[in-house]
PDB file of C-alpha atoms in Angstrom:
ATOM      1  CA  UNK A   1       9.015   3.758  13.069  1.00 93.00           C
ATOM      2  CA  UNK A   2       4.910   4.276  13.885  1.00 94.00           C
ATOM      3  CA  UNK A   3       4.760   7.930  12.778  1.00 94.00           C
ATOM      4  CA  UNK A   4       0.330   8.580  13.645  1.00 94.00           C
ATOM      5  CA  UNK A   5       1.420  10.617  16.004  1.00 91.00           C
ATOM      6  CA  UNK A   6      -1.247   9.393  19.170  1.00 92.00           C
ATOM      7  CA  UNK A   7       1.165  10.352  21.464  1.00 92.00           C
ATOM      8  CA  UNK A   8       1.588  13.984  22.820  1.00 91.00           C
ATOM      9  CA  UNK A   9       5.054  13.307  22.819  1.00 91.00           C
ATOM     10  CA  UNK A  10       5.158  12.319  19.543  1.00 92.00           C
ATOM     11  CA  UNK A  11       6.879  14.669  17.596  1.00 93.00           C
ATOM     12  CA  UNK A  12       3.974  13.895  14.803  1.00 93.00           C
ATOM     13  CA  UNK A  13       1.846  14.789  17.358  1.00 92.00           C
ATOM     14  CA  UNK A  14       1.126  17.902  15.718  1.00 91.00           C
ATOM     15  CA  UNK A  15      -0.064  16.579  12.533  1.00 91.00           C
ATOM     16  CA  UNK A  16      -3.066  14.573  13.761  1.00 89.00           C
ATOM     17  CA  UNK A  17      -5.758  16.305  12.451  1.00 86.00           C
ATOM     18  CA  UNK A  18      -4.011  17.061   9.473  1.00 87.00           C
ATOM     19  CA  UNK A  19      -7.075  17.230   6.798  1.00 84.00           C
ATOM     20  CA  UNK A  20      -8.157  16.001   3.819  1.00 80.00           C
ATOM     21  CA  UNK A  21      -8.123  19.559   2.014  1.00 75.00           C
ATOM     22  CA  UNK A  22      -5.351  21.552   4.239  1.00 77.00           C
ATOM     23  CA  UNK A  23      -3.480  24.379   2.715  1.00 77.00           C
ATOM     24  CA  UNK A  24      -0.279  24.244   4.308  1.00 83.00           C
ATOM     25  CA  UNK A  25       1.588  21.321   4.311  1.00 84.00           C
ATOM     26  CA  UNK A  26       2.049  19.399   8.359  1.00 91.00           C
ATOM     27  CA  UNK A  27       5.871  17.986   8.610  1.00 93.00           C
ATOM     28  CA  UNK A  28       7.860  16.396  11.536  1.00 94.00           C
ATOM     29  CA  UNK A  29      10.969  14.502  12.117  1.00 94.00           C
ATOM     30  CA  UNK A  30      10.955  10.722  13.495  1.00 94.00           C
ATOM     31  CA  UNK A  31      14.383   9.790  14.402  1.00 94.00           C
ATOM     32  CA  UNK A  32      16.285   6.008  14.819  1.00 94.00           C
ATOM     33  CA  UNK A  33      18.807   4.266  15.040  1.00 94.00           C
ATOM     34  CA  UNK A  34      20.236   0.941  12.735  1.00 93.00           C
ATOM     35  CA  UNK A  35      21.322  -1.809  15.619  1.00 92.00           C
ATOM     36  CA  UNK A  36      22.013  -3.641  12.625  1.00 90.00           C
ATOM     37  CA  UNK A  37      23.338  -2.928   9.116  1.00 91.00           C
ATOM     38  CA  UNK A  38      21.000  -3.504   6.438  1.00 90.00           C
ATOM     39  CA  UNK A  39      23.248  -5.708   3.616  1.00 86.00           C
ATOM     40  CA  UNK A  40      21.592  -6.469   0.588  1.00 86.00           C
ATOM     41  CA  UNK A  41      18.555  -3.987  -1.360  1.00 90.00           C
ATOM     42  CA  UNK A  42      16.568  -2.387   1.228  1.00 93.00           C
ATOM     43  CA  UNK A  43      12.487  -1.748   0.441  1.00 94.00           C
ATOM     44  CA  UNK A  44      11.241   0.998   2.255  1.00 95.00           C
ATOM     45  CA  UNK A  45       7.481   0.331   3.120  1.00 95.00           C
ATOM     46  CA  UNK A  46       4.614   2.074   3.987  1.00 96.00           C
ATOM     47  CA  UNK A  47       1.781   0.297   6.652  1.00 96.00           C
ATOM     48  CA  UNK A  48      -1.844   1.253   7.814  1.00 96.00           C
ATOM     49  CA  UNK A  49      -3.660  -0.374   9.979  1.00 96.00           C
ATOM     50  CA  UNK A  50      -7.498  -0.588  10.721  1.00 95.00           C
ATOM     51  CA  UNK A  51      -7.609   0.583   6.867  1.00 95.00           C
ATOM     52  CA  UNK A  52     -10.709  -1.947   5.008  1.00 95.00           C
ATOM     53  CA  UNK A  53      -9.505  -2.198   1.232  1.00 94.00           C
ATOM     54  CA  UNK A  54     -11.191  -5.128   1.048  1.00 93.00           C
ATOM     55  CA  UNK A  55     -14.975  -4.225   1.898  1.00 93.00           C
ATOM     56  CA  UNK A  56     -17.081  -5.264  -1.431  1.00 93.00           C
ATOM     57  CA  UNK A  57     -17.905  -1.830  -2.052  1.00 94.00           C
ATOM     58  CA  UNK A  58     -14.773  -0.398  -1.876  1.00 95.00           C
ATOM     59  CA  UNK A  59     -13.140  -3.445  -4.031  1.00 95.00           C
ATOM     60  CA  UNK A  60     -15.657  -2.598  -6.680  1.00 95.00           C
ATOM     61  CA  UNK A  61     -15.199   1.629  -6.868  1.00 95.00           C
ATOM     62  CA  UNK A  62     -13.160   1.106 -10.160  1.00 95.00           C
ATOM     63  CA  UNK A  63     -12.899   1.566 -13.746  1.00 95.00           C
ATOM     64  CA  UNK A  64     -10.428  -0.424 -15.140  1.00 95.00           C
ATOM     65  CA  UNK A  65     -11.480   0.587 -18.452  1.00 95.00           C
ATOM     66  CA  UNK A  66     -10.592   3.780 -17.858  1.00 95.00           C
ATOM     67  CA  UNK A  67      -7.606   3.115 -16.476  1.00 95.00           C
ATOM     68  CA  UNK A  68      -6.288   1.031 -19.594  1.00 94.00           C
ATOM     69  CA  UNK A  69      -6.901   3.965 -21.474  1.00 91.00           C
ATOM     70  CA  UNK A  70     -10.038   3.468 -23.218  1.00 92.00           C
ATOM     71  CA  UNK A  71     -10.922   7.300 -24.337  1.00 90.00           C
ATOM     72  CA  UNK A  72     -14.743   6.447 -24.111  1.00 92.00           C
ATOM     73  CA  UNK A  73     -14.127   5.209 -20.338  1.00 92.00           C
ATOM     74  CA  UNK A  74     -12.083   8.388 -19.917  1.00 93.00           C
ATOM     75  CA  UNK A  75     -15.191  11.069 -20.100  1.00 93.00           C
ATOM     76  CA  UNK A  76     -18.235   8.596 -18.962  1.00 93.00           C
ATOM     77  CA  UNK A  77     -17.138   6.457 -16.494  1.00 94.00           C
ATOM     78  CA  UNK A  78     -18.577   3.176 -15.414  1.00 93.00           C
ATOM     79  CA  UNK A  79     -21.589   3.518 -12.025  1.00 93.00           C
ATOM     80  CA  UNK A  80     -19.274   1.594  -9.795  1.00 93.00           C
ATOM     81  CA  UNK A  81     -17.459   4.348  -9.487  1.00 94.00           C
ATOM     82  CA  UNK A  82     -20.320   6.346  -7.559  1.00 92.00           C
ATOM     83  CA  UNK A  83     -20.617   8.691  -5.286  1.00 93.00           C
ATOM     84  CA  UNK A  84     -16.972   9.381  -7.148  1.00 95.00           C
ATOM     85  CA  UNK A  85     -18.341   8.935 -10.898  1.00 94.00           C
ATOM     86  CA  UNK A  86     -18.022  12.818 -11.559  1.00 93.00           C
ATOM     87  CA  UNK A  87     -17.534  16.111  -9.814  1.00 92.00           C
ATOM     88  CA  UNK A  88     -19.636  19.873 -10.771  1.00 89.00           C
ATOM     89  CA  UNK A  89     -20.133  17.541 -13.702  1.00 91.00           C
ATOM     90  CA  UNK A  90     -17.288  16.877 -15.341  1.00 93.00           C
ATOM     91  CA  UNK A  91     -16.131  12.939 -14.761  1.00 94.00           C
ATOM     92  CA  UNK A  92     -13.139  11.940 -12.346  1.00 95.00           C
ATOM     93  CA  UNK A  93     -10.078  10.905 -13.714  1.00 93.00           C
ATOM     94  CA  UNK A  94      -9.387   8.081 -12.235  1.00 94.00           C
ATOM     95  CA  UNK A  95     -12.702   7.254 -10.519  1.00 95.00           C
ATOM     96  CA  UNK A  96     -14.032   5.648  -7.281  1.00 95.00           C
ATOM     97  CA  UNK A  97     -12.508   5.305  -3.888  1.00 95.00           C
ATOM     98  CA  UNK A  98     -10.078   3.352  -4.459  1.00 96.00           C
ATOM     99  CA  UNK A  99      -8.587   5.884  -5.665  1.00 95.00           C
ATOM    100  CA  UNK A 100      -9.519   8.806  -4.150  1.00 95.00           C
ATOM    101  CA  UNK A 101      -8.386   7.513  -1.117  1.00 95.00           C
ATOM    102  CA  UNK A 102      -4.465   7.150  -2.301  1.00 95.00           C
ATOM    103  CA  UNK A 103      -1.959   7.410   0.161  1.00 95.00           C
ATOM    104  CA  UNK A 104       0.337  10.598  -0.251  1.00 92.00           C
ATOM    105  CA  UNK A 105       2.350  10.822   2.461  1.00 93.00           C
ATOM    106  CA  UNK A 106       5.844  11.998   1.756  1.00 94.00           C
ATOM    107  CA  UNK A 107       8.999  10.055   3.036  1.00 95.00           C
ATOM    108  CA  UNK A 108      12.824  11.010   2.655  1.00 96.00           C
ATOM    109  CA  UNK A 109      15.302   8.969   4.825  1.00 96.00           C
ATOM    110  CA  UNK A 110      18.965  11.032   5.790  1.00 95.00           C
ATOM    111  CA  UNK A 111      21.489   9.299   7.742  1.00 94.00           C
ATOM    112  CA  UNK A 112      22.969  11.630  10.753  1.00 93.00           C
ATOM    113  CA  UNK A 113      26.560  11.800  10.964  1.00 90.00           C
ATOM    114  CA  UNK A 114      28.959  13.228  13.600  1.00 87.00           C
ATOM    115  CA  UNK A 115      25.515  15.646  13.246  1.00 83.00           C
ATOM    116  CA  UNK A 116      25.386  15.950   9.384  1.00 90.00           C
ATOM    117  CA  UNK A 117      22.599  15.067   7.566  1.00 91.00           C
ATOM    118  CA  UNK A 118      23.120  12.956   4.349  1.00 93.00           C
ATOM    119  CA  UNK A 119      20.088  11.930   2.205  1.00 94.00           C
ATOM    120  CA  UNK A 120      19.276   8.598   0.838  1.00 94.00           C
ATOM    121  CA  UNK A 121      18.652   8.146  -2.339  1.00 94.00           C
ATOM    122  CA  UNK A 122      15.227   6.601  -2.445  1.00 95.00           C
ATOM    123  CA  UNK A 123      14.581   5.083  -5.786  1.00 95.00           C
ATOM    124  CA  UNK A 124      10.692   5.802  -7.374  1.00 94.00           C
ATOM    125  CA  UNK A 125      10.782   3.417 -10.186  1.00 93.00           C
ATOM    126  CA  UNK A 126      10.258  -0.338 -10.064  1.00 93.00           C
ATOM    127  CA  UNK A 127       8.168  -1.085  -7.067  1.00 94.00           C
ATOM    128  CA  UNK A 128       5.232  -1.908  -8.764  1.00 95.00           C
ATOM    129  CA  UNK A 129       3.941  -5.346 -10.502  1.00 93.00           C
ATOM    130  CA  UNK A 130       5.318  -5.207 -14.152  1.00 94.00           C
ATOM    131  CA  UNK A 131       2.058  -6.772 -15.464  1.00 94.00           C
ATOM    132  CA  UNK A 132       0.426  -4.319 -14.207  1.00 93.00           C
ATOM    133  CA  UNK A 133       2.964  -1.494 -15.345  1.00 93.00           C
ATOM    134  CA  UNK A 134       2.296  -2.537 -19.427  1.00 92.00           C
ATOM    135  CA  UNK A 135      -0.678  -3.806 -19.195  1.00 93.00           C
ATOM    136  CA  UNK A 136      -3.558  -3.273 -16.593  1.00 94.00           C
ATOM    137  CA  UNK A 137      -2.281   0.577 -16.755  1.00 95.00           C
ATOM    138  CA  UNK A 138      -2.351   2.901 -20.111  1.00 93.00           C
ATOM    139  CA  UNK A 139      -2.631   6.518 -20.444  1.00 93.00           C
ATOM    140  CA  UNK A 140      -4.814   7.719 -22.534  1.00 91.00           C
ATOM    141  CA  UNK A 141      -4.067   7.898 -26.379  1.00 87.00           C
ATOM    142  CA  UNK A 142      -4.707  10.613 -29.014  1.00 80.00           C
ATOM    143  CA  UNK A 143      -2.677  13.290 -30.505  1.00 69.00           C
ATOM    144  CA  UNK A 144       0.777  14.425 -29.147  1.00 65.00           C
ATOM    145  CA  UNK A 145       1.621  12.994 -25.448  1.00 73.00           C
ATOM    146  CA  UNK A 146       0.677  15.976 -24.263  1.00 86.00           C
ATOM    147  CA  UNK A 147      -1.380  14.645 -20.264  1.00 90.00           C
ATOM    148  CA  UNK A 148      -2.924  17.869 -19.122  1.00 90.00           C
ATOM    149  CA  UNK A 149      -4.812  18.220 -23.159  1.00 90.00           C
ATOM    150  CA  UNK A 150      -5.610  14.541 -23.223  1.00 91.00           C
ATOM    151  CA  UNK A 151      -6.965  14.854 -19.356  1.00 92.00           C
ATOM    152  CA  UNK A 152      -8.858  18.165 -20.101  1.00 91.00           C
ATOM    153  CA  UNK A 153     -12.316  18.512 -19.656  1.00 91.00           C
ATOM    154  CA  UNK A 154     -12.364  15.951 -16.667  1.00 93.00           C
ATOM    155  CA  UNK A 155     -11.344  17.254 -12.903  1.00 94.00           C
ATOM    156  CA  UNK A 156      -9.241  15.696 -10.303  1.00 94.00           C
ATOM    157  CA  UNK A 157     -10.097  12.683  -7.418  1.00 94.00           C
ATOM    158  CA  UNK A 158     -12.105  14.604  -3.870  1.00 93.00           C
ATOM    159  CA  UNK A 159      -9.560  14.316  -2.015  1.00 92.00           C
ATOM    160  CA  UNK A 160      -6.630  14.497  -4.541  1.00 93.00           C
ATOM    161  CA  UNK A 161      -4.422  18.166  -4.215  1.00 90.00           C
ATOM    162  CA  UNK A 162      -3.244  17.919  -7.762  1.00 91.00           C
ATOM    163  CA  UNK A 163      -4.704  16.237 -10.797  1.00 94.00           C
ATOM    164  CA  UNK A 164      -3.895  12.617 -12.015  1.00 94.00           C
ATOM    165  CA  UNK A 165      -0.897  13.981 -15.173  1.00 93.00           C
ATOM    166  CA  UNK A 166       0.760  15.767 -12.039  1.00 93.00           C
ATOM    167  CA  UNK A 167       1.238  13.396 -10.124  1.00 93.00           C
ATOM    168  CA  UNK A 168       5.324  13.319 -11.354  1.00 93.00           C
ATOM    169  CA  UNK A 169       7.386  15.245 -13.821  1.00 92.00           C
ATOM    170  CA  UNK A 170       8.803  12.151 -15.688  1.00 92.00           C
ATOM    171  CA  UNK A 171       6.298  11.440 -18.689  1.00 90.00           C
ATOM    172  CA  UNK A 172       7.006   8.158 -17.903  1.00 91.00           C
ATOM    173  CA  UNK A 173       5.871   7.802 -14.810  1.00 93.00           C
ATOM    174  CA  UNK A 174       2.483  10.444 -14.379  1.00 93.00           C
ATOM    175  CA  UNK A 175      -1.030   9.793 -15.253  1.00 92.00           C
ATOM    176  CA  UNK A 176      -2.396   5.941 -15.111  1.00 95.00           C
ATOM    177  CA  UNK A 177       0.965   4.995 -14.737  1.00 94.00           C
ATOM    178  CA  UNK A 178       2.352   6.447 -12.012  1.00 95.00           C
ATOM    179  CA  UNK A 179       4.326   3.522  -9.432  1.00 96.00           C
ATOM    180  CA  UNK A 180       2.470   4.981  -6.424  1.00 96.00           C
ATOM    181  CA  UNK A 181      -0.691   5.508  -7.732  1.00 96.00           C
ATOM    182  CA  UNK A 182      -0.626   1.278  -9.430  1.00 96.00           C
ATOM    183  CA  UNK A 183       0.872   0.039  -6.412  1.00 96.00           C
ATOM    184  CA  UNK A 184      -2.468   1.559  -4.629  1.00 96.00           C
ATOM    185  CA  UNK A 185      -4.863   0.343  -6.768  1.00 96.00           C
ATOM    186  CA  UNK A 186      -3.946  -3.360  -5.962  1.00 95.00           C
ATOM    187  CA  UNK A 187      -6.360  -3.276  -3.167  1.00 95.00           C
ATOM    188  CA  UNK A 188      -4.784  -5.148   0.037  1.00 94.00           C
ATOM    189  CA  UNK A 189      -6.995  -8.552   1.826  1.00 92.00           C
ATOM    190  CA  UNK A 190      -6.934  -7.503   5.055  1.00 92.00           C
ATOM    191  CA  UNK A 191      -7.015  -4.145   7.025  1.00 94.00           C
ATOM    192  CA  UNK A 192      -3.201  -4.366   8.548  1.00 94.00           C
ATOM    193  CA  UNK A 193      -1.082  -3.894   5.467  1.00 94.00           C
ATOM    194  CA  UNK A 194       2.075  -2.714   4.182  1.00 94.00           C
ATOM    195  CA  UNK A 195       2.556  -1.110   0.220  1.00 96.00           C
ATOM    196  CA  UNK A 196       6.225  -0.981  -1.823  1.00 95.00           C
ATOM    197  CA  UNK A 197       6.921   2.482  -1.925  1.00 96.00           C
ATOM    198  CA  UNK A 198      10.263   2.967  -2.261  1.00 95.00           C
ATOM    199  CA  UNK A 199      13.646   1.165  -2.881  1.00 95.00           C
ATOM    200  CA  UNK A 200      17.419   1.600  -1.385  1.00 94.00           C
ATOM    201  CA  UNK A 201      19.659  -0.186  -3.605  1.00 92.00           C
ATOM    202  CA  UNK A 202      22.706  -1.607  -2.739  1.00 88.00           C
ATOM    203  CA  UNK A 203      25.290   0.994  -4.620  1.00 84.00           C
ATOM    204  CA  UNK A 204      28.810  -1.863  -3.934  1.00 80.00           C
ATOM    205  CA  UNK A 205      29.428  -5.521  -2.021  1.00 77.00           C
ATOM    206  CA  UNK A 206      32.487  -3.219  -0.089  1.00 79.00           C
ATOM    207  CA  UNK A 207      29.806  -0.886   2.264  1.00 85.00           C
ATOM    208  CA  UNK A 208      26.426  -1.853   3.259  1.00 88.00           C
ATOM    209  CA  UNK A 209      23.239  -0.787   2.057  1.00 91.00           C
ATOM    210  CA  UNK A 210      22.195   0.730   4.989  1.00 91.00           C
ATOM    211  CA  UNK A 211      24.794   1.035   7.658  1.00 91.00           C
ATOM    212  CA  UNK A 212      24.287   0.804  11.240  1.00 92.00           C
ATOM    213  CA  UNK A 213      23.271   3.959  13.362  1.00 93.00           C
ATOM    214  CA  UNK A 214      21.092   7.491  13.398  1.00 94.00           C
ATOM    215  CA  UNK A 215      19.255   8.492  10.473  1.00 95.00           C
ATOM    216  CA  UNK A 216      16.129  11.052  10.478  1.00 94.00           C
ATOM    217  CA  UNK A 217      12.493   9.757   8.423  1.00 95.00           C
ATOM    218  CA  UNK A 218      11.541  13.032   7.629  1.00 95.00           C
ATOM    219  CA  UNK A 219       7.316  13.146   6.879  1.00 95.00           C
ATOM    220  CA  UNK A 220       5.432  15.309   5.182  1.00 94.00           C
ATOM    221  CA  UNK A 221       2.390  14.833   6.185  1.00 94.00           C
ATOM    222  CA  UNK A 222      -0.954  14.355   4.064  1.00 92.00           C
ATOM    223  CA  UNK A 223      -3.242  11.857   5.104  1.00 93.00           C
ATOM    224  CA  UNK A 224      -5.251  11.276   7.866  1.00 92.00           C
ATOM    225  CA  UNK A 225      -5.956   7.643   9.652  1.00 93.00           C
ATOM    226  CA  UNK A 226      -6.909   9.408  13.099  1.00 90.00           C
ATOM    227  CA  UNK A 227     -10.673   9.623  12.440  1.00 89.00           C
ATOM    228  CA  UNK A 228     -11.169   6.210  11.808  1.00 91.00           C
ATOM    229  CA  UNK A 229      -8.713   5.340  14.648  1.00 92.00           C
ATOM    230  CA  UNK A 230      -6.188   3.722  12.117  1.00 94.00           C
ATOM    231  CA  UNK A 231      -2.242   4.241  12.502  1.00 95.00           C
ATOM    232  CA  UNK A 232       0.687   4.761   9.578  1.00 95.00           C
ATOM    233  CA  UNK A 233       3.755   3.417   9.852  1.00 95.00           C
ATOM    234  CA  UNK A 234       7.296   3.039   7.761  1.00 95.00           C
ATOM    235  CA  UNK A 235       8.686   0.208   7.292  1.00 94.00           C
ATOM    236  CA  UNK A 236      12.393  -0.820   6.109  1.00 93.00           C
ATOM    237  CA  UNK A 237      12.382  -4.773   5.085  1.00 91.00           C
ATOM    238  CA  UNK A 238      15.697  -6.852   2.543  1.00 87.00           C
ATOM    239  CA  UNK A 239      16.105 -10.082   1.733  1.00 77.00           C
ATOM    240  CA  UNK A 240      18.473 -13.105   1.964  1.00 70.00           C
ATOM    241  CA  UNK A 241      19.117 -15.737  -0.245  1.00 64.00           C
ATOM    242  CA  UNK A 242      15.461 -17.459   0.836  1.00 65.00           C
ATOM    243  CA  UNK A 243      13.246 -13.941   0.043  1.00 65.00           C
ATOM    244  CA  UNK A 244      11.699 -11.767   2.069  1.00 66.00           C
ATOM    245  CA  UNK A 245      10.537 -12.474   5.516  1.00 68.00           C
ATOM    246  CA  UNK A 246       6.778 -12.821   5.720  1.00 72.00           C
ATOM    247  CA  UNK A 247       4.895 -14.693   8.155  1.00 79.00           C
ATOM    248  CA  UNK A 248       1.811 -15.303   6.904  1.00 81.00           C
ATOM    249  CA  UNK A 249       2.514 -19.313   5.617  1.00 84.00           C
ATOM    250  CA  UNK A 250       3.826 -20.022   8.259  1.00 88.00           C
ATOM    251  CA  UNK A 251       1.178 -19.200  10.844  1.00 91.00           C
ATOM    252  CA  UNK A 252      -1.536 -20.503   8.537  1.00 93.00           C
ATOM    253  CA  UNK A 253       0.197 -23.549   7.124  1.00 94.00           C
ATOM    254  CA  UNK A 254       0.493 -24.516  11.893  1.00 96.00           C
ATOM    255  CA  UNK A 255      -3.740 -22.723  12.459  1.00 96.00           C
ATOM    256  CA  UNK A 256      -5.053 -25.397   9.621  1.00 97.00           C
ATOM    257  CA  UNK A 257      -2.438 -27.896  11.163  1.00 97.00           C
ATOM    258  CA  UNK A 258      -3.609 -27.111  14.466  1.00 97.00           C
ATOM    259  CA  UNK A 259      -7.375 -27.708  13.343  1.00 97.00           C
ATOM    260  CA  UNK A 260      -6.984 -31.039  11.888  1.00 97.00           C
ATOM    261  CA  UNK A 261      -4.800 -32.735  13.758  1.00 97.00           C
ATOM    262  CA  UNK A 262      -7.789 -31.234  17.025  1.00 97.00           C
ATOM    263  CA  UNK A 263     -10.414 -33.267  14.935  1.00 97.00           C
ATOM    264  CA  UNK A 264      -9.038 -35.924  14.749  1.00 96.00           C
ATOM    265  CA  UNK A 265      -8.238 -36.338  17.442  1.00 96.00           C
ATOM    266  CA  UNK A 266     -12.057 -36.089  18.744  1.00 95.00           C
ATOM    267  CA  UNK A 267     -13.337 -38.075  15.545  1.00 95.00           C
ATOM    268  CA  UNK A 268     -10.752 -41.091  16.144  1.00 94.00           C
ATOM    269  CA  UNK A 269     -12.452 -40.884  19.721  1.00 93.00           C
ATOM    270  CA  UNK A 270     -16.023 -40.792  18.707  1.00 92.00           C
ATOM    271  CA  UNK A 271     -15.126 -43.789  16.362  1.00 90.00           C
ATOM    272  CA  UNK A 272     -13.384 -45.711  19.180  1.00 89.00           C
ATOM    273  CA  UNK A 273     -16.710 -44.210  21.930  1.00 86.00           C
ATOM    274  CA  UNK A 274     -19.272 -45.277  18.949  1.00 84.00           C
ATOM    275  CA  UNK A 275     -18.086 -46.952  16.395  1.00 75.00           C
ATOM    276  CA  UNK A 276     -18.350 -50.495  17.458  1.00 65.00           C
ATOM    277  CA  UNK A 277     -22.317 -51.030  18.257  1.00 63.00           C
ATOM    278  CA  UNK A 278     -24.373 -53.633  16.127  1.00 60.00           C
ATOM    279  CA  UNK A 279     -25.118 -52.092  13.003  1.00 56.00           C
ATOM    280  CA  UNK A 280     -26.478 -55.116  11.219  1.00 57.00           C
ATOM    281  CA  UNK A 281     -30.864 -54.853   9.897  1.00 54.00           C
ATOM    282  CA  UNK A 282     -30.966 -59.184   9.580  1.00 58.00           C
ATOM    283  CA  UNK A 283     -34.207 -60.093  11.669  1.00 59.00           C
ATOM    284  CA  UNK A 284     -32.814 -63.195  13.823  1.00 59.00           C
ATOM    285  CA  UNK A 285     -34.198 -66.807  13.389  1.00 57.00           C
TER     286      UNK A 285
END
């Protein structure tokens, strides 16, 4: 479901020119229909296009020691984070361009049945890699577990509406260990990518996770992409016994195989055409 809003008829067109510092959030709703039921667990992704997370300076713009809970790096971030290292003479936590550009749209899913909207439960935990959640990312340590006190003396990233210790009310999903933040910090290799946003678990084996029918996507539109001709979309996907659908490997194998076959034919022709020449350097009698 593309909800960028570039088309005048799109419900999200009114939010197209939203800016980072907008004080009033813009909301829109897109209705859609699922033609087929989703039987097993469903994965909700957000997708971005024309967003180059693979730029060298962008990828380097982070401080892994700070993200790992090192107190000295918290107040003295790496110079790689420039120009998002400090703001108003206070260290930024988390610093760097990757954190500063974190995706912050809010997506909610509803099923429509006889004009009645039923909210679909979206699970926000379990979306990050286990090694990221438990090894690479740590909150600062100190007396007590009050994140507000632990982050005292730092400031939020420039484009964030609230500081890192207010990302989630649940302590095990707040601060640097917030899973939405962790997912965003794992940069994508291509300019068109998707990242896991929420999980929809199957409740029982008698009914599908998402039945075929009418649904609505409620969007709190905060993330601006129109300035760089980007696009935003919501993706629903499921898995089978063979895993998820990812055509990249198949396309890569076919492309490399075709190139090898073409080069093989070319080299075979060259060999037959020029390979029988007498290259002997023997001096005749």
